[in-house]
Short mmCIF file of C-alpha atoms and ligand atoms in Angstrom, two decimals:
data_model
loop_
_atom_site.label_atom_id
_atom_site.label_comp_id
_atom_site.label_asym_id
_atom_site.label_seq_id
_atom_site.Cartn_x
_atom_site.Cartn_y
_atom_site.Cartn_z
CA MET A 5 -71.51 25.85 1.90
CA GLU A 6 -73.98 28.65 2.44
CA ILE A 7 -72.26 31.53 4.29
CA ILE A 8 -74.72 33.97 5.86
CA ILE A 9 -73.29 37.12 7.46
CA LEU A 10 -75.72 39.11 9.62
CA PRO A 11 -75.33 42.26 11.75
CA THR A 12 -75.91 40.90 15.25
CA ALA A 13 -75.90 37.73 17.33
CA GLN A 14 -79.69 38.00 17.62
CA ASP A 15 -80.00 38.04 13.83
CA VAL A 16 -77.83 34.92 13.71
CA GLY A 17 -80.14 33.21 16.22
CA ARG A 18 -83.28 34.17 14.31
CA GLU A 19 -81.88 32.92 10.97
CA ALA A 20 -80.74 29.60 12.45
CA ALA A 21 -84.06 29.19 14.27
CA GLY A 22 -85.84 29.74 10.96
CA LYS A 23 -84.01 26.76 9.46
CA PHE A 24 -84.99 24.57 12.42
CA ALA A 25 -88.58 25.80 12.24
CA ASP A 26 -88.77 24.94 8.52
CA VAL A 27 -87.72 21.35 9.28
CA LEU A 28 -90.07 21.04 12.27
CA ARG A 29 -93.07 22.37 10.34
CA ARG A 30 -92.41 19.88 7.54
CA THR A 31 -91.60 17.03 9.92
CA PRO A 32 -93.07 17.52 13.43
CA ALA A 33 -91.32 14.33 14.66
CA ALA A 34 -87.94 15.51 13.35
CA VAL A 35 -84.72 14.33 15.00
CA LEU A 36 -82.77 17.38 16.19
CA GLY A 37 -79.03 17.49 16.87
CA LEU A 38 -78.45 19.78 19.84
CA ALA A 39 -75.35 21.71 20.88
CA THR A 40 -74.41 23.40 24.13
CA GLY A 41 -72.19 26.43 24.72
CA SER A 42 -73.00 30.10 24.29
CA SER A 43 -73.18 30.08 20.47
CA PRO A 44 -76.61 28.42 20.01
CA ARG A 45 -78.34 30.27 22.88
CA ALA A 46 -79.85 32.97 20.65
CA THR A 47 -81.13 30.23 18.34
CA TYR A 48 -82.85 28.41 21.20
CA GLU A 49 -84.27 31.71 22.47
CA ALA A 50 -85.71 32.49 19.03
CA LEU A 51 -87.25 29.01 18.84
CA ALA A 52 -88.65 29.37 22.36
CA SER A 53 -90.31 32.65 21.31
CA MET A 54 -92.03 30.85 18.43
CA VAL A 55 -93.20 28.10 20.80
CA ALA A 56 -94.49 30.69 23.29
CA ALA A 57 -96.30 32.51 20.47
CA GLY A 58 -97.95 29.25 19.38
CA THR A 59 -96.36 29.31 15.90
CA LEU A 60 -94.12 26.27 16.46
CA ASP A 61 -94.58 22.90 18.17
CA VAL A 62 -91.46 20.98 19.15
CA SER A 63 -93.22 18.48 21.44
CA HIS A 64 -93.15 15.66 18.86
CA ALA A 65 -89.45 16.06 18.02
CA SER A 66 -86.64 14.03 19.51
CA GLY A 67 -83.10 15.21 20.18
CA PHE A 68 -79.53 14.05 20.56
CA ALA A 69 -76.87 16.20 22.23
CA LEU A 70 -73.46 16.47 20.64
CA ASP A 71 -71.38 15.82 23.71
CA GLU A 72 -71.00 15.51 27.49
CA TYR A 73 -68.21 15.81 30.04
CA VAL A 74 -66.87 12.57 31.50
CA GLY A 75 -67.37 12.09 35.22
CA ILE A 76 -69.47 15.19 35.86
CA ALA A 77 -72.48 14.64 38.16
CA LEU A 78 -75.76 14.46 36.23
CA GLY A 79 -77.26 17.22 38.37
CA HIS A 80 -74.21 19.53 38.10
CA PRO A 81 -75.49 22.77 36.52
CA GLU A 82 -72.75 22.59 33.86
CA SER A 83 -73.26 18.95 32.90
CA TYR A 84 -74.48 19.08 29.32
CA ALA A 85 -77.47 17.00 30.43
CA SER A 86 -78.42 19.91 32.74
CA VAL A 87 -77.66 22.55 30.12
CA ILE A 88 -79.73 20.81 27.44
CA ASP A 89 -82.62 20.39 29.86
CA ARG A 90 -82.48 24.03 31.04
CA GLU A 91 -81.75 25.78 27.73
CA VAL A 92 -83.53 23.53 25.23
CA VAL A 93 -85.95 20.91 26.55
CA VAL A 94 -87.88 23.12 28.98
CA PRO A 95 -88.09 26.37 26.94
CA LEU A 96 -88.94 24.52 23.72
CA GLY A 97 -91.49 22.24 25.37
CA MET A 98 -89.71 19.09 24.19
CA ASP A 99 -90.57 15.70 25.66
CA PRO A 100 -87.63 14.91 28.01
CA SER A 101 -88.02 11.18 27.33
CA LYS A 102 -87.17 11.86 23.66
CA VAL A 103 -83.94 13.76 24.32
CA ARG A 104 -80.65 11.97 24.91
CA VAL A 105 -77.22 13.11 26.00
CA PRO A 106 -74.15 10.82 25.91
CA ASP A 107 -73.68 9.13 29.30
CA GLY A 108 -70.46 10.58 30.68
CA ARG A 109 -70.89 8.62 33.89
CA ALA A 110 -71.10 5.17 32.31
CA ALA A 111 -68.89 2.47 33.82
CA ASP A 112 -68.35 1.10 30.31
CA ILE A 113 -67.61 4.17 28.18
CA ALA A 114 -67.11 2.23 24.94
CA ALA A 115 -70.48 0.51 25.36
CA ALA A 116 -72.19 3.83 26.15
CA CYS A 117 -70.74 5.36 22.96
CA ALA A 118 -71.80 2.38 20.82
CA ASP A 119 -75.25 2.55 22.38
CA TYR A 120 -75.50 6.28 21.55
CA GLU A 121 -74.61 5.66 17.90
CA ALA A 122 -77.17 2.85 17.77
CA ALA A 123 -79.85 5.10 19.25
CA ILE A 124 -79.22 7.78 16.61
CA SER A 125 -79.48 5.15 13.87
CA ALA A 126 -82.63 3.65 15.40
CA ALA A 127 -84.22 7.12 15.40
CA GLY A 128 -83.58 7.31 11.65
CA GLY A 129 -80.60 9.66 11.83
CA ILE A 130 -80.45 13.36 12.62
CA ASP A 131 -82.54 15.64 10.39
CA ILE A 132 -80.92 18.92 11.39
CA GLN A 133 -77.91 19.55 13.63
CA ILE A 134 -76.91 22.85 15.19
CA LEU A 135 -73.20 23.40 15.80
CA GLY A 136 -70.96 25.99 17.38
CA ILE A 137 -67.22 26.09 16.81
CA GLY A 138 -64.40 26.21 19.34
CA SER A 139 -61.76 28.92 19.04
CA ASN A 140 -59.38 26.11 17.99
CA GLY A 141 -61.72 24.95 15.22
CA HIS A 142 -63.33 22.04 17.08
CA ILE A 143 -66.94 21.01 16.48
CA GLY A 144 -68.70 19.02 19.17
CA PHE A 145 -65.61 18.21 21.20
CA ASN A 146 -63.67 16.89 18.21
CA GLU A 147 -60.35 18.52 18.93
CA PRO A 148 -57.65 19.20 16.32
CA THR A 149 -56.40 15.96 14.66
CA SER A 150 -59.71 14.16 15.27
CA SER A 151 -60.33 11.61 12.53
CA PHE A 152 -62.81 12.66 9.89
CA ALA A 153 -64.22 9.10 10.16
CA SER A 154 -64.68 9.25 13.96
CA ARG A 155 -67.86 8.15 15.72
CA THR A 156 -69.06 8.86 19.28
CA ARG A 157 -66.12 8.25 21.63
CA ILE A 158 -64.10 9.59 24.55
CA LYS A 159 -61.78 12.53 23.85
CA THR A 160 -59.24 14.47 25.87
CA LEU A 161 -60.00 18.19 25.90
CA ALA A 162 -57.36 20.48 24.41
CA ARG A 163 -55.74 23.03 26.70
CA GLN A 164 -57.41 25.85 24.72
CA THR A 165 -60.83 24.26 25.31
CA LEU A 166 -60.16 23.89 29.05
CA LEU A 167 -59.27 27.59 29.16
CA ASP A 168 -62.28 28.61 27.04
CA ASN A 169 -64.74 26.59 29.14
CA ALA A 170 -63.32 27.65 32.52
CA ARG A 171 -65.76 30.59 32.44
CA PHE A 172 -68.64 28.20 33.07
CA PHE A 173 -67.13 26.84 36.31
CA ALA A 174 -66.51 28.47 39.71
CA ASN A 175 -62.95 27.11 39.75
CA PRO A 176 -61.01 26.69 36.45
CA ASN A 177 -59.63 23.41 37.81
CA ASP A 178 -63.18 22.04 37.93
CA VAL A 179 -63.42 21.78 34.11
CA PRO A 180 -63.47 18.05 33.34
CA THR A 181 -60.49 16.92 31.28
CA HIS A 182 -62.37 14.36 29.16
CA CYS A 183 -65.63 14.19 27.29
CA LEU A 184 -67.79 11.98 25.13
CA THR A 185 -68.54 13.51 21.75
CA GLN A 186 -70.29 12.55 18.56
CA GLY A 187 -67.54 11.97 16.02
CA LEU A 188 -66.95 13.98 12.88
CA GLY A 189 -68.36 11.02 10.94
CA THR A 190 -71.48 11.09 13.13
CA ILE A 191 -71.94 14.83 12.59
CA MET A 192 -71.43 14.50 8.83
CA ASP A 193 -74.26 11.92 8.69
CA ALA A 194 -76.83 14.55 9.74
CA ARG A 195 -79.01 15.52 6.78
CA GLN A 196 -78.63 19.26 7.41
CA LEU A 197 -76.05 21.22 9.39
CA VAL A 198 -76.33 24.75 10.77
CA LEU A 199 -73.21 26.24 12.36
CA VAL A 200 -73.56 29.50 14.28
CA ALA A 201 -70.78 31.74 15.57
CA GLN A 202 -70.60 35.22 17.01
CA GLY A 203 -67.77 37.52 18.03
CA ALA A 204 -64.19 38.28 17.06
CA GLY A 205 -62.90 35.35 19.11
CA LYS A 206 -64.28 32.99 16.46
CA ALA A 207 -63.06 34.92 13.39
CA ALA A 208 -59.84 32.96 12.87
CA ALA A 209 -61.57 29.60 13.35
CA ILE A 210 -64.33 30.56 10.90
CA ALA A 211 -61.85 31.71 8.25
CA ALA A 212 -59.80 28.53 8.60
CA MET A 213 -62.91 26.36 8.46
CA VAL A 214 -64.58 28.07 5.49
CA GLU A 215 -61.67 29.22 3.33
CA GLY A 216 -58.74 27.11 4.46
CA PRO A 217 -57.79 23.61 3.38
CA VAL A 218 -59.74 20.61 4.69
CA ARG A 219 -57.47 19.15 7.34
CA ALA A 220 -57.83 17.28 10.61
CA PHE A 221 -56.01 20.11 12.40
CA VAL A 222 -59.12 22.24 11.75
CA PRO A 223 -61.92 19.76 12.51
CA GLY A 224 -64.71 22.10 11.35
CA SER A 225 -63.17 22.18 7.87
CA ILE A 226 -64.74 18.76 7.19
CA LEU A 227 -68.03 20.63 6.78
CA GLN A 228 -66.76 21.72 3.34
CA HIS A 229 -67.68 18.16 2.31
CA HIS A 230 -71.29 18.32 3.54
CA HIS A 231 -74.01 18.81 0.93
CA ASN A 232 -76.35 20.92 3.08
CA VAL A 233 -74.56 23.20 5.51
CA SER A 234 -75.22 26.81 6.49
CA ILE A 235 -72.61 28.87 8.32
CA ILE A 236 -74.50 31.70 10.03
CA ILE A 237 -72.25 34.31 11.64
CA ASP A 238 -72.20 37.91 12.78
CA GLU A 239 -69.95 40.62 11.33
CA GLU A 240 -67.22 40.09 13.93
CA ALA A 241 -67.01 36.34 13.37
CA ALA A 242 -66.87 37.06 9.61
CA SER A 243 -64.08 39.62 9.94
CA GLU A 244 -61.24 37.37 8.72
CA LEU A 245 -63.05 35.96 5.67
CA THR A 246 -61.85 37.20 2.28
CA LEU A 247 -64.82 36.49 0.00
CA THR A 248 -67.46 38.32 2.03
CA ASP A 249 -68.81 40.38 -0.89
CA TYR A 250 -69.66 37.15 -2.70
CA TYR A 251 -71.30 35.59 0.38
CA ARG A 252 -73.44 38.68 0.91
CA TYR A 253 -74.43 38.89 -2.76
CA THR A 254 -75.29 35.19 -2.83
CA TYR A 255 -77.51 35.44 0.25
CA ASN A 256 -79.28 38.60 -0.96
CA ASN A 257 -79.92 37.16 -4.42
CA LYS A 258 -80.77 33.58 -3.55
CA PRO A 259 -82.84 31.89 -6.27
CA ALA A 260 -86.21 30.57 -5.10
CA ALA A 261 -85.86 26.90 -4.15
C1 GLP B 8 -67.88 23.77 23.53
C2 GLP B 8 -68.80 22.67 22.95
C3 GLP B 8 -69.05 22.90 21.49
C4 GLP B 8 -69.17 24.38 21.26
C5 GLP B 8 -67.83 25.04 21.45
C6 GLP B 8 -67.88 26.55 21.46
O1 GLP B 8 -66.97 23.34 24.44
N1 GLP B 8 -68.41 21.33 23.17
O2 GLP B 8 -70.20 22.19 21.09
O3 GLP B 8 -69.61 24.65 19.97
O4 GLP B 8 -67.16 24.50 22.56
O5 GLP B 8 -68.45 27.02 22.66
P1 GLP B 8 -69.15 28.43 22.77
O6 GLP B 8 -70.36 28.36 21.91
O7 GLP B 8 -69.50 28.58 24.21
O8 GLP B 8 -68.18 29.43 22.28
#
């Protein structure tokens, strides 16, 4: 794992955006894995600045969202379909027909999940996936005890996640109780992973994920088994790590590739 500790949330966004830009400049038709939530916003803003400046073209790329609430109206401002459209597709100038979000309104949920997995495979797999992390260690919506082998499926949100996500809804009781999420196995199949986190509220989850044992109770800890993963965090999110001197030295003295 590459652990990159930077002073501010904006620095985190710029660094993560740089990794996406590298992939997109090499492979304009890259397949992007997209996350919602507050964590990746600075990354999307940094990418949007490059697009606006004419130094990056995302129009040939395709995208797959990590997750979606079950039963939420497509046009609801907090459906992940709406969030991805508003925060990613429009500002990055992506082709909306090339961006998919799991169908949380499907009558046949199992079929919708199988179809989503098939679509990712048909696209050739995900080249680079951005991730946030929940305060309970979840990635996507893979809550504690999710199987490391899991694929896209329905999950029940943990109480902590319902509380954390209540801030996005007018009434806390409006937070949907279920979701569709790429599985941990799906996420691990991406060729490159970039996890971003900011703030003290993520410090315990980051420490458990990076320096703790690999265990299903901390879903993000499975990333320790990925061959190309960068954990890009600000000082506050890094505050419970123990080996920070080494991570800083490694980043500042990185051998040329
Ligand atoms: C959300 C999403 C995750 C996200 C995490 C943290 O509910 N399903 O993809 O990474 O929880 O959210 P935030 O970035 O808003 O802290």
